[in-house]
Amino acid sequence: MEFDKQSLSLGVMEKITSLAKRRGFIFQGSEIYGGYQGFWDYGPLGVELKNNIKKEWWKSMVYEREDVVGMDASIIMNPKVWETSGHLKAFTDPLVECKKCHHRFKVETIEDKCADCGGEFTEPKTFNLMTEVFLGVTEPKEKAYLRGEITQGVFVNFKNVVDSTRVKIPFGIAQIGKAFRNEITPGNLTFRSREFEQMELEYFIKPDEKDSEKTFNDFKKIRMEWYMDMGIKKDKMRFHDHEPEKRAFYARYATDIEYEAPFGWSEFEGIHHRGDFDLKNHGLKYKDEMTNEEYTPWVIETSGGVDRALLFFLIDSYHEDGERVVLKLNPKLAPYKVAVFPLLKNKPELVGKARSVYSLLRTKYSSVWDDRGNIGKRYFAQDEIGTPWCVTVDFQSLDDDTVTVRDRDTVKQERIAIDKLSEYFQNGLI
Ligand code: GAP
């Protein structure tokens, strides 16, 4: 039974990988040069999906809250940041090496013997995950680091944000951006990459054990609900509290939001209570202007991976219905909202009318034109990339200015007036 379940699941991963490449979501980085392990490129549909995920996250974490502002810090920072933050010393993974084939593995992923050749393992050794870069033109070049988490850029700007805006504790700073880790075992498509994107909120509060516990629990709920609102099935997600010895070096306590991926329950977001660890290290304090009280705030962090979210949205929305493959993505996330077709491509009057509908919709919704093959094939092609609505201009459209709108999930068709289309799609995007 287990075997059947597993082989079925592995099949899903292969199908997602193939669809992602075939339809332009995810390509292997530097593919024509044999690829480069742990690096991925997003194609025309992938970039739309990724942008939509980031847009929806920003909307819910910044625009819909009064207590959060955003920022965008640089990827390379003064190396002193990483020395002070503890990353140069403590941002490590314990690894073992196979004595026979010399492949390295994370300690928590191994069995007794090497999975690649059956060899014995060495004792675990720690490896730093920070990616080094060298700057300057004269030797010796200056060693710096690509950021291992986007977070430190927020902490080192804490005072700048407080001084330049009207934020008062409690408040948050949100950021989305690239992070880099020298991962020794990248894999499962984009799940563990060397270059990836994070979407994070650092929420600053007055130090208080009880309050911080409440804030931590509130954010656990907020983040879990966001993934559900965006369409991930409830029974495919769970919280996983970290044992003290498994927590990151900066965390007082930590919980992961996990997804039941075909390769097992896997983290896609971490909620961390970072206490005063970071601001204290950087020597930064907050002064309450009302009371003149000065203190080092505590931080509750929500840290999600954009690439992991994208991968799990693809997996979770993947459906097969006979020959039909459907990505049942939330319309807000779908790369294209609308596809527009003329019923026949050799009838200029239909093509002209359909083109005018396409031009109208394109200004408001990410839309795509298709006039290849028959209508059934066009529907299938759009289902496979998650387009929620297909609009067909037919002969009746020429008489009464209506079109058929076909729904991806119900496959039902409705006749809608062209001047009501925008309202129709708007309602579907709420
Ligand atoms: N600032 C806290 C922090 O970086 P983390 O748990 O190490 O915490 C947060 O990372 C999220 O970043 C993870 O939940 C995951 O979604 C994403 N992430 C981490 N390492 C990754 C990798 N190698 N590839 C893709 N995503 C990764």
Coordinates of C-alpha atoms and ligand atoms in Angstrom, one line a residue:
M1 CA 0.0 0.0 0.0
E2 CA 2.7 2.4 1.0
F3 CA 4.6 1.6 -2.1
D4 CA 1.6 2.4 -4.3
K5 CA 1.0 5.7 -2.5
Q6 CA 4.7 6.6 -2.9
S7 CA 5.0 5.7 -6.6
L8 CA 1.8 7.6 -7.3
S9 CA 3.2 10.6 -5.5
L10 CA 6.5 10.5 -7.2
G11 CA 4.5 10.4 -10.5
V12 CA 2.9 13.7 -9.5
M13 CA 6.3 15.3 -9.0
E14 CA 7.5 14.1 -12.4
K15 CA 4.3 15.4 -14.0
I16 CA 4.7 18.8 -12.3
T17 CA 8.3 19.1 -13.4
S18 CA 7.4 18.3 -16.9
L19 CA 4.4 20.6 -17.0
A20 CA 6.5 23.4 -15.4
K21 CA 9.1 23.2 -18.2
R22 CA 6.7 22.4 -21.2
R23 CA 4.4 25.3 -20.4
G24 CA 7.0 27.9 -19.4
F25 CA 6.7 28.0 -15.6
I26 CA 10.2 26.8 -14.4
F27 CA 13.3 26.0 -16.4
Q28 CA 16.6 24.6 -15.2
G29 CA 19.1 27.4 -14.7
S30 CA 21.8 27.6 -17.5
E31 CA 20.1 24.6 -19.1
I32 CA 22.0 24.8 -22.5
Y33 CA 25.2 24.5 -20.5
G34 CA 24.1 21.4 -18.7
G35 CA 22.3 23.3 -15.9
Y36 CA 23.7 24.5 -12.6
Q37 CA 22.7 22.6 -9.5
G38 CA 20.3 24.6 -7.2
F39 CA 19.5 27.4 -9.7
W40 CA 16.3 27.8 -11.5
D41 CA 14.8 30.3 -14.1
Y42 CA 11.1 31.3 -14.2
G43 CA 9.6 31.4 -17.7
P44 CA 6.8 33.6 -19.0
L45 CA 4.1 31.9 -16.9
G46 CA 6.3 31.2 -13.9
V47 CA 7.1 34.9 -13.5
E48 CA 3.4 35.8 -13.6
L49 CA 2.6 33.3 -11.0
K50 CA 5.5 34.4 -8.8
N51 CA 4.6 38.0 -9.1
N52 CA 1.0 37.3 -8.2
I53 CA 2.0 35.4 -5.1
K54 CA 4.2 38.3 -4.0
K55 CA 1.5 40.8 -4.8
E56 CA -1.1 39.0 -2.8
W57 CA 1.3 38.5 0.1
W58 CA 2.2 42.3 0.1
K59 CA -1.5 43.2 -0.1
S60 CA -2.3 41.1 3.0
M61 CA 0.8 41.9 5.0
V62 CA 1.3 45.6 4.2
Y63 CA -1.7 47.3 2.4
E64 CA -4.4 45.7 4.5
R65 CA -2.6 46.5 7.8
E66 CA -2.1 49.9 9.4
D67 CA 0.9 48.7 11.5
V68 CA 3.2 47.5 8.7
V69 CA 5.5 49.3 6.3
G70 CA 7.7 47.8 3.6
M71 CA 11.3 48.1 2.5
D72 CA 13.8 46.7 0.1
A73 CA 17.4 46.3 1.4
S74 CA 20.5 45.5 -0.7
I75 CA 21.6 41.9 -1.2
I76 CA 25.2 42.6 -0.3
M77 CA 25.9 44.3 3.0
N78 CA 28.9 45.2 5.0
P79 CA 30.4 41.9 6.1
K80 CA 30.3 43.2 9.7
V81 CA 26.5 42.7 9.5
W82 CA 27.0 39.0 9.2
E83 CA 29.7 38.8 11.8
T84 CA 27.5 40.7 14.3
S85 CA 24.3 38.8 13.4
G86 CA 26.0 35.5 14.2
H87 CA 25.6 34.0 10.7
L88 CA 29.4 33.6 10.0
K89 CA 29.7 31.4 13.1
A90 CA 26.3 29.8 13.5
F91 CA 24.6 29.6 10.1
T92 CA 25.6 26.1 9.5
D93 CA 24.3 22.7 8.6
P94 CA 25.8 19.5 10.1
L95 CA 26.8 17.2 7.2
V96 CA 28.3 13.7 6.9
E97 CA 30.4 12.6 4.0
C98 CA 30.3 9.1 2.5
K99 CA 33.8 7.6 2.9
K100 CA 33.4 5.7 -0.4
C101 CA 31.7 8.1 -3.0
H102 CA 32.4 11.3 -1.0
H103 CA 28.8 12.6 -1.4
R104 CA 27.7 14.8 1.4
F105 CA 24.3 14.6 3.1
K106 CA 22.5 16.6 5.8
V107 CA 22.5 14.6 9.0
E108 CA 18.7 14.5 9.4
T109 CA 18.3 13.0 5.9
I110 CA 20.5 9.9 6.2
E111 CA 20.0 6.2 7.1
D112 CA 22.7 3.9 8.3
K113 CA 24.6 3.7 5.0
C114 CA 25.0 6.0 2.0
A115 CA 21.9 5.9 -0.2
D116 CA 24.1 6.4 -3.3
C117 CA 26.7 3.6 -2.9
G118 CA 26.1 1.9 0.5
G119 CA 29.3 3.3 2.0
E120 CA 30.0 4.3 5.6
F121 CA 29.7 7.9 6.8
T122 CA 32.2 10.1 8.5
E123 CA 31.3 11.8 11.8
P124 CA 29.1 15.0 11.2
K125 CA 31.0 18.2 10.4
T126 CA 29.5 21.7 10.2
F127 CA 29.5 23.7 6.9
N128 CA 28.6 27.4 6.7
L129 CA 25.7 28.2 4.3
M130 CA 26.8 31.8 3.5
T131 CA 27.8 32.4 -0.1
E132 CA 31.0 34.3 -0.5
V133 CA 31.5 36.9 -3.2
F134 CA 34.7 39.0 -3.9
L135 CA 34.4 42.7 -4.7
G136 CA 36.9 45.2 -6.1
V137 CA 39.4 45.3 -8.9
T138 CA 42.7 45.1 -7.0
E139 CA 44.1 42.1 -5.2
P140 CA 43.4 41.0 -2.6
K141 CA 39.7 41.5 -3.4
E142 CA 37.3 42.2 -0.6
K143 CA 35.3 39.3 0.7
A144 CA 31.6 39.9 1.2
Y145 CA 28.5 37.7 1.3
L146 CA 25.3 37.3 -0.6
R147 CA 22.6 37.5 2.1
G148 CA 21.7 34.2 3.7
E149 CA 18.4 35.6 4.9
I150 CA 16.8 38.9 3.8
T151 CA 16.1 39.7 7.4
Q152 CA 19.3 41.4 8.5
G153 CA 18.6 44.2 6.0
V154 CA 15.5 45.1 8.0
F155 CA 17.2 45.0 11.3
V156 CA 20.1 47.2 10.3
N157 CA 17.5 49.8 9.0
F158 CA 15.4 49.6 12.1
K159 CA 16.4 53.1 13.2
N160 CA 16.1 54.6 9.7
V161 CA 12.5 53.3 9.4
V162 CA 11.5 54.6 12.9
D163 CA 13.1 58.0 12.2
S164 CA 11.6 58.4 8.7
T165 CA 8.1 57.2 9.2
R166 CA 5.4 57.5 11.9
V167 CA 5.5 53.9 13.0
K168 CA 5.2 53.2 16.8
I169 CA 5.7 49.9 18.5
P170 CA 4.0 47.5 17.9
F171 CA 4.7 47.7 14.2
G172 CA 6.2 45.6 11.4
I173 CA 8.6 45.9 8.5
A174 CA 7.8 43.7 5.5
Q175 CA 10.3 42.7 2.7
I176 CA 10.4 40.4 -0.3
G177 CA 13.7 39.6 -1.9
K178 CA 16.4 37.1 -2.9
A179 CA 18.5 35.1 -0.5
F180 CA 21.3 32.7 -1.2
R181 CA 22.5 29.6 0.7
N182 CA 25.3 27.3 -0.1
E183 CA 23.0 24.3 0.1
I184 CA 24.9 21.0 -0.1
T185 CA 21.8 19.0 -1.2
P186 CA 19.6 21.1 -3.4
G187 CA 16.7 19.2 -4.8
N188 CA 13.0 18.5 -5.3
L189 CA 12.8 21.0 -8.2
T190 CA 12.9 24.5 -6.6
F191 CA 12.2 23.2 -3.0
R192 CA 15.8 23.5 -1.9
S193 CA 17.7 25.9 -4.1
R194 CA 20.9 27.9 -3.7
E195 CA 19.2 31.1 -4.9
F196 CA 15.6 31.7 -3.7
E197 CA 13.2 34.4 -2.7
Q198 CA 11.8 35.1 0.7
M199 CA 8.7 37.1 1.9
E200 CA 9.1 38.2 5.4
L201 CA 7.6 40.3 8.1
E202 CA 9.6 41.4 11.2
Y203 CA 7.1 42.5 13.8
F204 CA 8.6 44.6 16.7
I205 CA 6.9 44.5 20.1
K206 CA 7.6 45.7 23.6
P207 CA 9.4 42.9 25.5
D208 CA 6.7 40.9 27.4
E209 CA 6.5 37.1 27.6
K210 CA 2.7 36.9 27.5
D211 CA 2.2 39.5 24.7
S212 CA 4.9 38.0 22.6
E213 CA 3.2 34.6 22.9
K214 CA -0.1 36.1 21.8
T215 CA 1.6 37.9 18.8
F216 CA 3.4 34.7 17.9
N217 CA 0.1 32.7 17.9
D218 CA -1.8 35.4 16.1
F219 CA 0.8 35.4 13.2
K220 CA 0.7 31.6 13.1
K221 CA -3.1 31.8 12.5
I222 CA -2.8 34.8 10.0
R223 CA -0.2 33.0 7.9
M224 CA -2.0 29.6 7.9
E225 CA -5.2 31.3 6.9
W226 CA -3.5 33.2 4.1
Y227 CA -2.3 30.0 2.4
M228 CA -5.8 28.6 2.8
D229 CA -7.3 31.8 1.3
M230 CA -4.9 31.4 -1.6
G231 CA -6.3 27.9 -2.2
I232 CA -4.0 25.4 -0.5
K233 CA -6.1 22.5 1.0
K234 CA -6.5 22.7 4.7
D235 CA -5.8 19.0 5.3
K236 CA -2.5 19.3 3.3
M237 CA -1.0 21.8 5.8
R238 CA 0.0 21.5 9.5
F239 CA 2.1 23.3 12.1
H240 CA 5.3 21.7 13.2
D241 CA 6.8 23.1 16.4
H242 CA 10.6 23.0 16.6
E243 CA 12.3 21.2 19.5
P244 CA 14.8 23.5 21.2
E245 CA 17.8 21.7 19.7
K246 CA 16.4 22.1 16.1
R247 CA 15.7 25.8 16.3
A248 CA 17.8 28.3 14.4
F249 CA 20.4 30.0 16.5
Y250 CA 18.4 33.2 16.7
A251 CA 15.0 31.7 17.7
R252 CA 13.5 31.6 21.2
Y253 CA 10.8 29.4 19.8
A254 CA 9.8 28.5 16.3
T255 CA 7.0 26.8 14.3
D256 CA 7.0 25.8 10.6
I257 CA 4.0 25.7 8.4
E258 CA 4.4 22.5 6.5
Y259 CA 2.8 21.1 3.3
E260 CA 2.3 17.4 2.6
A261 CA 4.4 17.4 -0.6
P262 CA 4.8 14.2 -2.7
F263 CA 8.3 14.0 -1.1
G264 CA 6.9 14.2 2.5
W265 CA 5.8 16.9 4.9
S266 CA 8.0 20.0 4.1
E267 CA 8.4 23.5 5.5
F268 CA 7.2 26.4 3.5
E269 CA 7.2 29.1 6.1
G270 CA 8.8 29.6 9.5
I271 CA 7.3 31.6 12.3
H272 CA 10.0 32.6 14.7
H273 CA 10.2 34.4 18.1
R274 CA 13.6 36.0 17.7
G275 CA 13.4 37.9 21.0
D276 CA 15.9 40.8 21.2
F277 CA 18.6 38.7 19.6
D278 CA 19.2 40.7 16.5
L279 CA 18.5 44.3 17.6
K280 CA 20.7 43.7 20.6
N281 CA 23.5 42.3 18.5
H282 CA 23.3 45.4 16.3
G283 CA 23.1 47.7 19.3
L284 CA 19.7 49.1 18.3
K285 CA 17.1 50.4 20.7
Y286 CA 13.6 52.0 20.6
K287 CA 12.6 55.0 22.5
D288 CA 9.0 55.4 23.4
E289 CA 8.3 59.1 22.9
M290 CA 5.3 59.2 25.2
T291 CA 7.1 57.7 28.2
N292 CA 10.7 58.3 27.3
E293 CA 11.3 54.6 28.1
E294 CA 14.1 53.1 26.1
Y295 CA 14.3 49.3 25.4
T296 CA 15.3 46.7 22.9
P297 CA 12.2 45.4 21.1
W298 CA 11.4 41.8 20.6
V299 CA 10.7 40.4 17.2
I300 CA 8.2 38.0 15.9
E301 CA 9.0 36.9 12.4
T302 CA 7.1 35.3 9.6
S303 CA 9.4 34.0 6.9
G304 CA 8.0 32.3 3.8
G305 CA 9.7 31.1 0.7
V306 CA 8.2 32.4 -2.6
D307 CA 9.7 29.5 -4.6
R308 CA 8.4 26.9 -2.2
A309 CA 5.0 28.6 -2.1
L310 CA 4.9 28.6 -5.9
L311 CA 5.9 24.9 -6.0
F312 CA 3.3 23.9 -3.5
F313 CA 0.6 26.0 -5.3
L314 CA 1.4 24.1 -8.5
I315 CA 1.3 20.7 -6.7
D316 CA -1.8 21.4 -4.7
S317 CA -3.8 22.8 -7.7
Y318 CA -2.8 19.9 -10.0
H319 CA -5.8 17.8 -11.1
E320 CA -6.4 15.1 -13.7
D321 CA -9.9 14.7 -15.0
G322 CA -9.7 11.9 -17.7
E323 CA -7.5 13.4 -20.3
R324 CA -7.9 16.9 -19.0
V325 CA -5.1 18.3 -16.8
V326 CA -6.2 21.3 -14.7
L327 CA -4.3 23.6 -12.5
K328 CA -7.1 24.7 -10.2
L329 CA -5.2 27.8 -9.1
N330 CA -6.9 30.6 -7.2
P331 CA -7.8 33.1 -10.0
K332 CA -5.9 35.8 -8.2
L333 CA -2.7 33.7 -8.6
A334 CA -3.4 32.3 -12.1
P335 CA -0.8 33.6 -14.7
Y336 CA -3.5 34.5 -17.1
K337 CA -7.0 35.4 -15.9
V338 CA -8.6 35.3 -19.4
A339 CA -8.0 33.6 -22.7
V340 CA -9.7 35.0 -25.8
F341 CA -10.5 33.0 -28.9
P342 CA -12.2 33.6 -32.2
L343 CA -14.4 30.6 -32.9
L344 CA -12.7 30.2 -36.3
K345 CA -9.4 31.7 -37.3
N346 CA -10.2 32.0 -41.0
K347 CA -13.2 34.3 -40.6
P348 CA -11.9 37.9 -40.5
E349 CA -15.1 39.2 -39.0
L350 CA -14.8 36.8 -36.0
V351 CA -11.1 37.5 -35.6
G352 CA -11.6 41.3 -35.8
K353 CA -14.3 41.2 -33.1
A354 CA -12.3 38.8 -30.9
R355 CA -9.2 41.1 -31.2
S356 CA -11.3 44.0 -30.0
V357 CA -12.5 42.0 -27.0
Y358 CA -8.9 40.9 -26.3
S359 CA -7.6 44.6 -26.5
L360 CA -10.4 45.6 -24.1
L361 CA -9.6 42.9 -21.5
R362 CA -5.8 43.1 -21.8
T363 CA -5.8 46.6 -20.3
K364 CA -7.3 45.2 -17.1
Y365 CA -6.4 41.5 -16.8
S366 CA -3.5 39.5 -17.7
S367 CA -4.9 37.9 -20.9
V368 CA -3.8 35.6 -23.7
W369 CA -4.9 35.2 -27.3
D370 CA -5.3 31.7 -28.9
D371 CA -6.6 30.8 -32.3
R372 CA -4.8 27.5 -32.8
G373 CA -6.6 24.1 -33.3
N374 CA -10.2 23.6 -32.3
I375 CA -12.0 25.1 -29.3
G376 CA -11.7 21.9 -27.2
K377 CA -8.0 21.8 -27.6
R378 CA -7.7 25.5 -26.7
Y379 CA -9.7 24.9 -23.5
F380 CA -7.4 22.0 -22.6
A381 CA -4.3 24.1 -23.1
Q382 CA -5.7 26.9 -20.9
D383 CA -6.8 24.4 -18.2
E384 CA -3.3 23.0 -18.0
I385 CA -1.9 26.5 -17.1
G386 CA -4.8 27.4 -14.8
T387 CA -6.6 30.1 -16.8
P388 CA -9.9 30.5 -15.0
W389 CA -11.9 31.9 -17.9
C390 CA -12.0 31.4 -21.7
V391 CA -13.9 33.8 -23.8
T392 CA -15.1 32.7 -27.3
V393 CA -16.3 35.1 -29.9
D394 CA -18.7 33.3 -32.3
F395 CA -21.3 34.3 -35.0
Q396 CA -23.9 35.3 -32.4
S397 CA -21.3 37.8 -31.0
L398 CA -21.5 39.7 -34.3
D399 CA -25.2 40.1 -33.9
D400 CA -25.7 40.8 -30.2
D401 CA -22.3 41.7 -28.7
T402 CA -22.3 38.8 -26.4
V403 CA -19.6 36.1 -26.0
T404 CA -19.4 32.7 -24.3
V405 CA -17.4 32.5 -21.1
R406 CA -16.3 29.1 -20.1
D407 CA -15.3 28.4 -16.5
R408 CA -12.2 26.3 -15.9
D409 CA -13.5 24.4 -12.8
T410 CA -17.1 23.8 -13.7
V411 CA -16.5 23.7 -17.5
K412 CA -19.9 25.4 -17.7
Q413 CA -20.4 28.1 -20.4
E414 CA -22.4 31.3 -20.0
R415 CA -23.4 33.9 -22.5
I416 CA -22.2 37.4 -21.3
A417 CA -22.5 40.8 -22.9
I418 CA -19.1 42.2 -23.9
D419 CA -19.7 45.4 -21.9
K420 CA -20.4 43.2 -18.7
L421 CA -17.2 41.1 -19.0
S422 CA -15.0 43.3 -16.9
E423 CA -17.5 43.2 -14.0
Y424 CA -18.0 39.4 -14.4
F425 CA -14.2 38.8 -14.0
Q426 CA -13.9 41.3 -11.2
N427 CA -16.5 39.4 -9.3
G428 CA -14.6 36.2 -9.8
L429 CA -11.4 37.8 -8.5
I430 CA -12.8 38.9 -5.1
Ligands
GAP1 N1 14.7 34.9 8.4 C1 14.4 33.6 8.8 C2 14.7 32.6 7.8 O1 15.4 32.8 6.8 P1 14.3 30.0 7.3 O2 13.4 29.0 8.0 O3 15.8 29.6 7.3 O4 14.1 31.4 8.1 C3 12.5 30.8 5.7 O5 13.8 30.3 5.9 C4 11.9 30.2 4.5 O6 12.7 30.5 3.3 C5 11.7 28.7 4.5 O7 10.5 28.4 5.2 C6 11.6 28.4 3.0 O8 10.3 28.6 2.5 C7 12.6 29.4 2.4 N2 13.9 28.7 2.2 C8 14.9 28.5 3.1 N3 15.9 27.9 2.5 C9 15.5 27.7 1.2 C10 16.2 27.0 0.1 N4 17.4 26.5 0.2 N5 15.5 27.0 -1.1 C11 14.2 27.5 -1.2 N6 13.6 28.1 -0.2 C12 14.2 28.2 1.0

